[in-house]
Amino acid sequence: MAKEHLGLALALGIPVFVVVTKIDMCPPHVLDATLKQLSRILRSSGCRKLPVAVSDRKSVVMAASRFVGQRVCPVFQVSNVTGEGVGLLQTFLNILPLASCSAASLMPKSPTPASPIAGEDEAPLRYDINEIFAVPYVGTVVSGHLSSGSVRVGDMVWLGPDYNGNFVATQVRGIHRKRAEVECGYQGQSVSLALRKISRSQVRKGMVLLRKDDHEVPPIATCTFEAEVVVLYHSTTITSRYQAMLHCGPVRQTAQVLCIRPADTDESTDQTALDKQRNALRTGDRARVLFQFIRHPEYITLGSRLVFREGRTKGVGKVVRVLSASEERNVMKQVKNGTMVVDQRIDAVQAETIQLKTSDPAKPKARKVPTLS
């Protein structure tokens, strides 16, 4: 499990540090063997990290200052029984800059909450919802992460998308951070928000909050998008109609592969090899893949990092194109014409209409195709 987490962190470009626990009950020769194996893995060609053993406060400051921009990987040895190394680990976490956090490392640097710079409020608000609570005498409370911008008490925001892809307007009644009431929250912080006139059933995990002033009309959710992906591991091949659990920010939903095309198309490439590359992906392959959510639309933005998994299969990627409603309709036409994978989410009325247009008038009408979702 530790190797899988390390592989995903490296693929997403997230800085990592290692904590070796229970050193009080581990025999010395086993501890030495574990550290040697850990150093071998971090120095390998796949990781290319520089492990640094943290033993005093001077090394803690050095590791924290070089944690983001360089290949340094701090290694801590702690014991919860004797307390050895726990103080060094706490010091390291306390002096880390905000941009060193795993989520903030994938976005532009933001000011510290104590001294926001001028113009920060101009950044568009995006709040990712991870948990929902129904608090007595308060109402619906959501907990999540501020990916960008800032939020204040009284702000009017868009909440969505729901299962139909719609957004609703609401107001922030209160903000709590670390069990304390605050007036505002800033980018990179995890805060809880109380929403006005929103019931618990209207909110689900994966929704976002967007400032209403930044979007004069409700934002648009999508079911289909294109991403440039890299397959970290798959036992056989990934083809069209392949389904996997996709994680993109707060979004967690099963997505289906509609089509696969090369990431970089070269005119001199052999057409047969090109067709094979379009139809299947194997471990280590890179391609542009058109995904479609199985259940309902989600709010996806360009440049978002994603992870898809199914069993032992794992892959990472970045969103490069979000399809509009008209582009989605064109994709559905290609599906019906046989130039793309059959989409199981086509509405039954559309399917019946297409069959009636293409069928011979002398023949009996085709039966209505049931909807598969």
Tab-separated table of C-alpha atoms in Angstrom:
chain	number	residue	atom	x	y	z
A	1	MET	CA	0.000	0.000	0.000
A	2	ALA	CA	2.844	2.412	0.793
A	3	LYS	CA	4.360	1.829	-2.667
A	4	GLU	CA	0.998	2.520	-4.330
A	5	HIS	CA	0.593	5.779	-2.425
A	6	LEU	CA	4.151	6.772	-3.312
A	7	GLY	CA	3.542	6.029	-6.992
A	8	LEU	CA	0.378	8.165	-7.097
A	9	ALA	CA	2.088	11.041	-5.277
A	10	LEU	CA	4.995	10.986	-7.724
A	11	ALA	CA	2.662	10.808	-10.714
A	12	LEU	CA	0.681	13.818	-9.485
A	13	GLY	CA	3.813	15.789	-8.551
A	14	ILE	CA	2.990	15.982	-4.837
A	15	PRO	CA	5.971	16.338	-2.435
A	16	VAL	CA	6.282	13.441	0.032
A	17	PHE	CA	8.036	12.712	3.303
A	18	VAL	CA	8.381	9.388	5.127
A	19	VAL	CA	7.679	8.569	8.786
A	20	VAL	CA	9.050	5.298	10.166
A	21	THR	CA	7.035	4.401	13.276
A	22	LYS	CA	7.360	1.975	16.243
A	23	ILE	CA	11.143	2.243	16.433
A	24	ASP	CA	10.993	1.430	20.173
A	25	MET	CA	9.865	-2.163	19.563
A	26	CYS	CA	11.767	-2.806	16.317
A	27	PRO	CA	15.098	-4.737	16.531
A	28	PRO	CA	18.086	-2.643	15.370
A	29	HIS	CA	18.982	-4.930	12.457
A	30	VAL	CA	15.374	-4.865	11.156
A	31	LEU	CA	15.298	-1.070	11.391
A	32	ASP	CA	18.583	-0.796	9.476
A	33	ALA	CA	17.294	-3.147	6.772
A	34	THR	CA	14.067	-1.149	6.462
A	35	LEU	CA	15.935	2.147	6.114
A	36	LYS	CA	18.262	0.674	3.478
A	37	GLN	CA	15.307	-0.647	1.480
A	38	LEU	CA	13.532	2.692	1.784
A	39	SER	CA	16.615	4.559	0.598
A	40	ARG	CA	16.948	2.175	-2.356
A	41	ILE	CA	13.350	2.797	-3.414
A	42	LEU	CA	13.590	6.582	-3.100
A	43	ARG	CA	16.854	6.726	-5.068
A	44	SER	CA	15.583	4.458	-7.844
A	45	SER	CA	15.073	5.727	-11.384
A	46	GLY	CA	11.302	5.801	-10.894
A	47	CYS	CA	11.431	8.094	-7.818
A	48	ARG	CA	14.706	10.027	-8.123
A	49	LYS	CA	14.371	11.400	-4.589
A	50	LEU	CA	17.133	12.337	-2.161
A	51	PRO	CA	16.327	10.824	1.270
A	52	VAL	CA	17.439	12.997	4.193
A	53	ALA	CA	17.432	11.575	7.725
A	54	VAL	CA	16.036	14.181	10.130
A	55	SER	CA	17.744	13.928	13.524
A	56	ASP	CA	17.871	17.507	14.928
A	57	ARG	CA	16.208	20.903	14.543
A	58	LYS	CA	18.814	22.131	12.077
A	59	SER	CA	18.014	19.290	9.687
A	60	VAL	CA	14.283	19.964	10.204
A	61	VAL	CA	14.646	23.559	9.001
A	62	MET	CA	16.774	22.486	6.037
A	63	ALA	CA	14.263	19.780	5.015
A	64	ALA	CA	11.284	22.146	5.275
A	65	SER	CA	12.948	24.894	3.254
A	66	ARG	CA	13.882	22.484	0.416
A	67	PHE	CA	10.794	20.309	0.556
A	68	VAL	CA	8.876	21.804	-2.380
A	69	GLY	CA	11.195	22.878	-5.146
A	70	GLN	CA	13.883	20.200	-4.799
A	71	ARG	CA	14.115	16.406	-4.710
A	72	VAL	CA	14.566	16.253	-0.941
A	73	CYS	CA	12.500	13.576	0.855
A	74	PRO	CA	12.737	13.906	4.674
A	75	VAL	CA	12.729	10.637	6.643
A	76	PHE	CA	11.572	10.710	10.281
A	77	GLN	CA	11.934	7.970	12.889
A	78	VAL	CA	9.340	8.256	15.661
A	79	SER	CA	7.996	6.327	18.629
A	80	ASN	CA	4.632	7.156	20.152
A	81	VAL	CA	5.577	5.240	23.311
A	82	THR	CA	8.801	7.033	24.191
A	83	GLY	CA	8.060	10.231	22.226
A	84	GLU	CA	11.336	10.024	20.303
A	85	GLY	CA	11.189	12.014	17.056
A	86	VAL	CA	7.617	13.262	17.595
A	87	GLY	CA	8.771	16.808	18.404
A	88	LEU	CA	10.844	16.995	15.226
A	89	LEU	CA	7.883	15.848	13.147
A	90	GLN	CA	5.602	18.453	14.726
A	91	THR	CA	8.178	21.175	14.125
A	92	PHE	CA	8.473	20.146	10.484
A	93	LEU	CA	4.696	20.328	9.969
A	94	ASN	CA	4.463	23.706	11.704
A	95	ILE	CA	7.150	25.449	9.656
A	96	LEU	CA	6.065	24.131	6.269
A	97	PRO	CA	4.961	26.954	3.947
A	98	LEU	CA	1.374	26.876	2.719
A	99	ALA	CA	2.406	26.013	-0.835
A	100	SER	CA	4.005	22.808	0.460
A	101	CYS	CA	0.636	21.253	1.221
A	102	SER	CA	-0.337	18.469	-1.139
A	103	ALA	CA	-3.432	20.221	-2.479
A	104	ALA	CA	-1.848	23.660	-2.730
A	105	SER	CA	1.181	22.298	-4.575
A	106	LEU	CA	-1.035	21.711	-7.610
A	107	MET	CA	-2.203	25.343	-7.788
A	108	PRO	CA	-0.628	28.833	-7.726
A	109	LYS	CA	0.866	29.990	-4.459
A	110	SER	CA	-1.446	31.879	-2.137
A	111	PRO	CA	-0.773	34.344	0.678
A	112	THR	CA	-0.853	33.322	4.291
A	113	PRO	CA	-4.191	33.823	6.072
A	114	ALA	CA	-2.673	36.370	8.427
A	115	SER	CA	-1.618	38.764	5.683
A	116	PRO	CA	-3.600	38.416	2.440
A	117	ILE	CA	-2.229	40.483	-0.388
A	118	ALA	CA	-4.256	43.057	-2.249
A	119	GLY	CA	-6.279	41.617	-5.074
A	120	GLU	CA	-6.619	38.128	-3.631
A	121	ASP	CA	-10.393	38.540	-3.419
A	122	GLU	CA	-10.399	38.924	-7.205
A	123	ALA	CA	-9.485	35.256	-7.581
A	124	PRO	CA	-12.588	33.170	-8.367
A	125	LEU	CA	-13.905	31.196	-5.427
A	126	ARG	CA	-13.965	27.408	-5.606
A	127	TYR	CA	-14.893	25.404	-2.540
A	128	ASP	CA	-14.882	21.584	-2.827
A	129	ILE	CA	-17.421	19.795	-0.620
A	130	ASN	CA	-16.206	16.595	1.048
A	131	GLU	CA	-18.607	16.118	3.975
A	132	ILE	CA	-22.203	17.139	4.771
A	133	PHE	CA	-23.809	17.512	8.214
A	134	ALA	CA	-27.247	18.432	9.538
A	135	VAL	CA	-26.642	20.437	12.728
A	136	PRO	CA	-29.629	21.089	15.017
A	137	TYR	CA	-30.731	24.755	15.161
A	138	VAL	CA	-28.130	25.591	12.503
A	139	GLY	CA	-29.158	23.709	9.376
A	140	THR	CA	-27.017	22.221	6.663
A	141	VAL	CA	-23.256	22.475	7.205
A	142	VAL	CA	-20.680	21.432	4.600
A	143	SER	CA	-17.000	20.704	5.173
A	144	GLY	CA	-14.374	20.918	2.481
A	145	HIS	CA	-11.340	22.613	1.026
A	146	LEU	CA	-10.890	26.082	-0.476
A	147	SER	CA	-9.156	25.375	-3.767
A	148	SER	CA	-9.013	29.025	-4.813
A	149	GLY	CA	-10.206	32.467	-3.786
A	150	SER	CA	-11.669	33.385	-0.414
A	151	VAL	CA	-15.089	33.183	1.226
A	152	ARG	CA	-16.695	35.477	3.809
A	153	VAL	CA	-19.821	35.389	5.937
A	154	GLY	CA	-22.767	36.695	3.911
A	155	ASP	CA	-21.336	35.833	0.472
A	156	MET	CA	-23.856	34.718	-2.160
A	157	VAL	CA	-22.689	31.517	-3.832
A	158	TRP	CA	-23.775	28.931	-6.397
A	159	LEU	CA	-24.170	25.374	-5.051
A	160	GLY	CA	-24.045	22.450	-7.473
A	161	PRO	CA	-24.241	20.582	-9.630
A	162	ASP	CA	-27.147	18.391	-8.521
A	163	TYR	CA	-28.095	15.098	-10.172
A	164	ASN	CA	-29.546	17.026	-13.118
A	165	GLY	CA	-26.505	19.277	-13.507
A	166	ASN	CA	-28.211	22.410	-12.094
A	167	PHE	CA	-26.865	25.005	-9.638
A	168	VAL	CA	-28.878	26.777	-6.931
A	169	ALA	CA	-28.139	30.090	-5.210
A	170	THR	CA	-27.550	30.207	-1.462
A	171	GLN	CA	-25.796	32.321	1.170
A	172	VAL	CA	-22.980	31.567	3.612
A	173	ARG	CA	-24.390	31.969	7.144
A	174	GLY	CA	-21.259	31.119	9.128
A	175	ILE	CA	-17.671	29.833	8.842
A	176	HIS	CA	-15.782	27.599	11.253
A	177	ARG	CA	-12.124	26.581	11.086
A	178	LYS	CA	-10.487	24.289	13.636
A	179	ARG	CA	-13.637	24.399	15.793
A	180	ALA	CA	-13.489	28.192	16.014
A	181	GLU	CA	-15.797	30.719	14.387
A	182	VAL	CA	-14.070	32.956	11.830
A	183	GLU	CA	-15.212	35.705	9.474
A	184	CYS	CA	-13.455	34.490	6.337
A	185	GLY	CA	-11.494	31.610	4.824
A	186	TYR	CA	-8.607	31.691	2.368
A	187	GLN	CA	-7.182	29.495	-0.358
A	188	GLY	CA	-5.601	26.290	0.917
A	189	GLN	CA	-7.637	26.134	4.142
A	190	SER	CA	-10.140	23.491	5.226
A	191	VAL	CA	-13.240	25.195	6.616
A	192	SER	CA	-16.867	24.371	7.408
A	193	LEU	CA	-19.678	26.528	6.024
A	194	ALA	CA	-23.279	26.876	7.179
A	195	LEU	CA	-25.627	27.402	4.216
A	196	ARG	CA	-28.920	29.285	4.289
A	197	LYS	CA	-32.190	27.637	3.134
A	198	ILE	CA	-30.488	24.449	1.905
A	199	SER	CA	-31.699	21.037	3.064
A	200	ARG	CA	-29.466	18.060	3.690
A	201	SER	CA	-30.959	16.165	0.740
A	202	GLN	CA	-29.940	18.916	-1.698
A	203	VAL	CA	-26.203	18.446	-1.053
A	204	ARG	CA	-23.940	15.559	-1.984
A	205	LYS	CA	-20.222	14.898	-1.930
A	206	GLY	CA	-18.504	16.207	-5.039
A	207	MET	CA	-20.442	19.461	-5.267
A	208	VAL	CA	-18.692	22.834	-5.361
A	209	LEU	CA	-19.426	26.363	-4.180
A	210	LEU	CA	-18.716	29.222	-6.602
A	211	ARG	CA	-19.104	32.920	-5.839
A	212	LYS	CA	-22.186	34.346	-7.483
A	213	ASP	CA	-20.422	37.588	-8.431
A	214	ASP	CA	-17.890	35.581	-10.476
A	215	HIS	CA	-20.671	33.867	-12.469
A	216	GLU	CA	-23.604	36.054	-13.515
A	217	VAL	CA	-25.434	32.969	-14.791
A	218	PRO	CA	-25.371	29.512	-13.190
A	219	PRO	CA	-22.246	27.522	-14.129
A	220	ILE	CA	-22.552	24.594	-16.509
A	221	ALA	CA	-21.803	21.013	-15.517
A	222	THR	CA	-20.705	18.395	-18.030
A	223	CYS	CA	-20.807	14.647	-18.504
A	224	THR	CA	-18.100	14.378	-21.155
A	225	PHE	CA	-14.524	15.621	-21.130
A	226	GLU	CA	-11.142	14.769	-22.634
A	227	ALA	CA	-7.995	14.122	-20.625
A	228	GLU	CA	-4.388	13.294	-21.381
A	229	VAL	CA	-3.693	10.197	-19.306
A	230	VAL	CA	-0.831	7.844	-18.453
A	231	VAL	CA	-1.577	4.239	-17.522
A	232	LEU	CA	0.520	3.334	-14.475
A	233	TYR	CA	-0.550	-0.299	-14.441
A	234	HIS	CA	-3.051	-2.556	-16.186
A	235	SER	CA	-2.890	-6.333	-16.489
A	236	THR	CA	-4.127	-6.447	-20.107
A	237	THR	CA	-5.397	-3.601	-22.301
A	238	ILE	CA	-7.762	-0.654	-21.894
A	239	THR	CA	-10.190	-0.233	-24.794
A	240	SER	CA	-13.403	1.630	-25.523
A	241	ARG	CA	-16.303	0.969	-23.138
A	242	TYR	CA	-13.824	0.434	-20.317
A	243	GLN	CA	-15.196	1.723	-17.003
A	244	ALA	CA	-13.245	2.801	-13.931
A	245	MET	CA	-13.706	4.882	-10.788
A	246	LEU	CA	-12.504	8.407	-11.541
A	247	HIS	CA	-11.265	10.857	-8.893
A	248	CYS	CA	-10.919	14.517	-9.862
A	249	GLY	CA	-10.816	16.911	-6.928
A	250	PRO	CA	-13.990	16.237	-4.940
A	251	VAL	CA	-15.525	14.218	-7.793
A	252	ARG	CA	-15.758	10.458	-7.285
A	253	GLN	CA	-17.799	8.741	-9.970
A	254	THR	CA	-17.573	5.876	-12.454
A	255	ALA	CA	-16.615	7.042	-15.932
A	256	GLN	CA	-16.621	5.252	-19.269
A	257	VAL	CA	-14.038	5.516	-22.044
A	258	LEU	CA	-15.701	6.662	-25.275
A	259	CYS	CA	-12.647	6.839	-27.512
A	260	ILE	CA	-8.851	6.794	-27.381
A	261	ARG	CA	-6.512	8.750	-29.624
A	262	PRO	CA	-2.768	9.391	-29.560
A	263	ALA	CA	-1.450	12.190	-27.391
A	264	ASP	CA	0.885	13.384	-30.174
A	265	THR	CA	-0.186	12.460	-33.691
A	266	ASP	CA	2.597	12.382	-36.292
A	267	GLU	CA	1.819	12.355	-40.008
A	268	SER	CA	4.753	10.021	-40.644
A	269	THR	CA	3.357	7.425	-38.216
A	270	ASP	CA	2.314	4.138	-39.747
A	271	GLN	CA	-1.497	4.091	-40.030
A	272	THR	CA	-1.842	0.488	-38.812
A	273	ALA	CA	0.180	1.175	-35.696
A	274	LEU	CA	-1.761	4.390	-35.189
A	275	ASP	CA	-5.082	2.544	-35.326
A	276	LYS	CA	-3.864	0.014	-32.801
A	277	GLN	CA	-2.754	2.825	-30.510
A	278	ARG	CA	-6.172	4.437	-30.768
A	279	ASN	CA	-7.997	1.244	-29.878
A	280	ALA	CA	-6.048	0.029	-26.830
A	281	LEU	CA	-3.854	1.239	-24.002
A	282	ARG	CA	-1.353	-0.777	-22.001
A	283	THR	CA	0.872	-0.144	-19.006
A	284	GLY	CA	3.036	2.930	-19.590
A	285	ASP	CA	1.042	4.228	-22.581
A	286	ARG	CA	0.090	7.892	-22.890
A	287	ALA	CA	-2.965	9.042	-24.859
A	288	ARG	CA	-5.872	11.468	-25.016
A	289	VAL	CA	-9.002	9.744	-23.747
A	290	LEU	CA	-12.607	10.912	-23.988
A	291	PHE	CA	-14.412	10.092	-20.719
A	292	GLN	CA	-18.117	10.194	-19.919
A	293	PHE	CA	-19.644	9.991	-16.454
A	294	ILE	CA	-22.086	7.145	-16.019
A	295	ARG	CA	-24.582	8.625	-13.545
A	296	HIS	CA	-24.818	12.441	-13.564
A	297	PRO	CA	-22.943	15.602	-14.662
A	298	GLU	CA	-20.063	17.047	-12.644
A	299	TYR	CA	-18.259	20.398	-12.509
A	300	ILE	CA	-14.898	19.863	-14.225
A	301	THR	CA	-12.366	22.581	-15.075
A	302	LEU	CA	-9.443	22.637	-17.488
A	303	GLY	CA	-6.099	21.607	-16.011
A	304	SER	CA	-7.616	19.549	-13.193
A	305	ARG	CA	-5.628	16.487	-12.148
A	306	LEU	CA	-7.409	13.137	-12.119
A	307	VAL	CA	-6.813	9.558	-11.031
A	308	PHE	CA	-8.742	6.560	-12.356
A	309	ARG	CA	-8.610	3.096	-10.844
A	310	GLU	CA	-10.335	-0.263	-11.152
A	311	GLY	CA	-8.977	-3.168	-9.125
A	312	ARG	CA	-5.213	-3.066	-9.537
A	313	THR	CA	-5.498	-0.794	-12.562
A	314	LYS	CA	-4.277	2.748	-11.953
A	315	GLY	CA	-3.791	5.777	-14.158
A	316	VAL	CA	-3.330	9.526	-13.843
A	317	GLY	CA	-3.999	12.425	-16.145
A	318	LYS	CA	-4.990	16.046	-16.688
A	319	VAL	CA	-8.175	17.490	-18.162
A	320	VAL	CA	-7.414	19.177	-21.494
A	321	ARG	CA	-10.920	19.776	-22.873
A	322	VAL	CA	-14.428	20.054	-21.436
A	323	LEU	CA	-17.208	19.410	-23.940
A	324	SER	CA	-20.126	21.812	-24.188
A	325	ALA	CA	-23.718	20.730	-24.749
A	326	SER	CA	-23.426	21.094	-28.542
A	327	GLU	CA	-20.175	19.135	-28.594
A	328	GLU	CA	-21.791	16.382	-26.547
A	329	ARG	CA	-24.609	16.175	-29.109
A	330	ASN	CA	-22.041	15.843	-31.893
A	331	VAL	CA	-20.411	13.020	-29.979
A	332	MET	CA	-23.771	11.274	-29.695
A	333	LYS	CA	-24.236	11.574	-33.473
A	334	GLN	CA	-20.842	9.967	-34.016
A	335	VAL	CA	-21.871	7.223	-31.645
A	336	LYS	CA	-25.016	6.523	-33.655
A	337	ASN	CA	-23.147	6.625	-36.958
A	338	GLY	CA	-20.800	3.922	-35.722
A	339	THR	CA	-17.697	6.096	-35.688
A	340	MET	CA	-17.396	5.939	-31.917
A	341	VAL	CA	-18.176	3.575	-29.104
A	342	VAL	CA	-21.867	3.039	-28.346
A	343	ASP	CA	-22.851	5.126	-25.347
A	344	GLN	CA	-25.165	3.337	-22.924
A	345	ARG	CA	-26.524	6.628	-21.519
A	346	ILE	CA	-28.422	7.678	-24.683
A	347	ASP	CA	-31.985	8.630	-23.976
A	348	ALA	CA	-34.551	6.087	-25.123
A	349	VAL	CA	-36.541	8.680	-27.098
A	350	GLN	CA	-33.448	9.703	-29.079
A	351	ALA	CA	-32.611	6.080	-29.773
A	352	GLU	CA	-36.142	5.363	-31.049
A	353	THR	CA	-36.126	8.464	-33.256
A	354	ILE	CA	-32.841	7.485	-34.901
A	355	GLN	CA	-34.070	3.950	-35.516
A	356	LEU	CA	-37.282	5.209	-37.144
A	357	LYS	CA	-35.340	7.533	-39.483
A	358	THR	CA	-32.899	4.834	-40.611
A	359	SER	CA	-35.394	1.951	-40.887
A	360	ASP	CA	-37.157	0.887	-44.107
A	361	PRO	CA	-40.779	2.197	-44.235
A	362	ALA	CA	-41.984	-1.194	-45.428
A	363	LYS	CA	-40.543	-2.925	-42.410
A	364	PRO	CA	-42.165	-2.841	-38.977
A	365	LYS	CA	-41.004	-0.176	-36.548
A	366	ALA	CA	-38.084	-1.012	-34.318
A	367	ARG	CA	-38.737	-1.540	-30.665
A	368	LYS	CA	-37.915	1.206	-28.183
A	369	VAL	CA	-34.424	0.800	-26.735
A	370	PRO	CA	-34.408	0.799	-22.934
A	371	THR	CA	-32.169	3.247	-21.106
A	372	LEU	CA	-29.104	1.842	-19.399
A	373	SER	CA	-27.582	3.985	-16.658
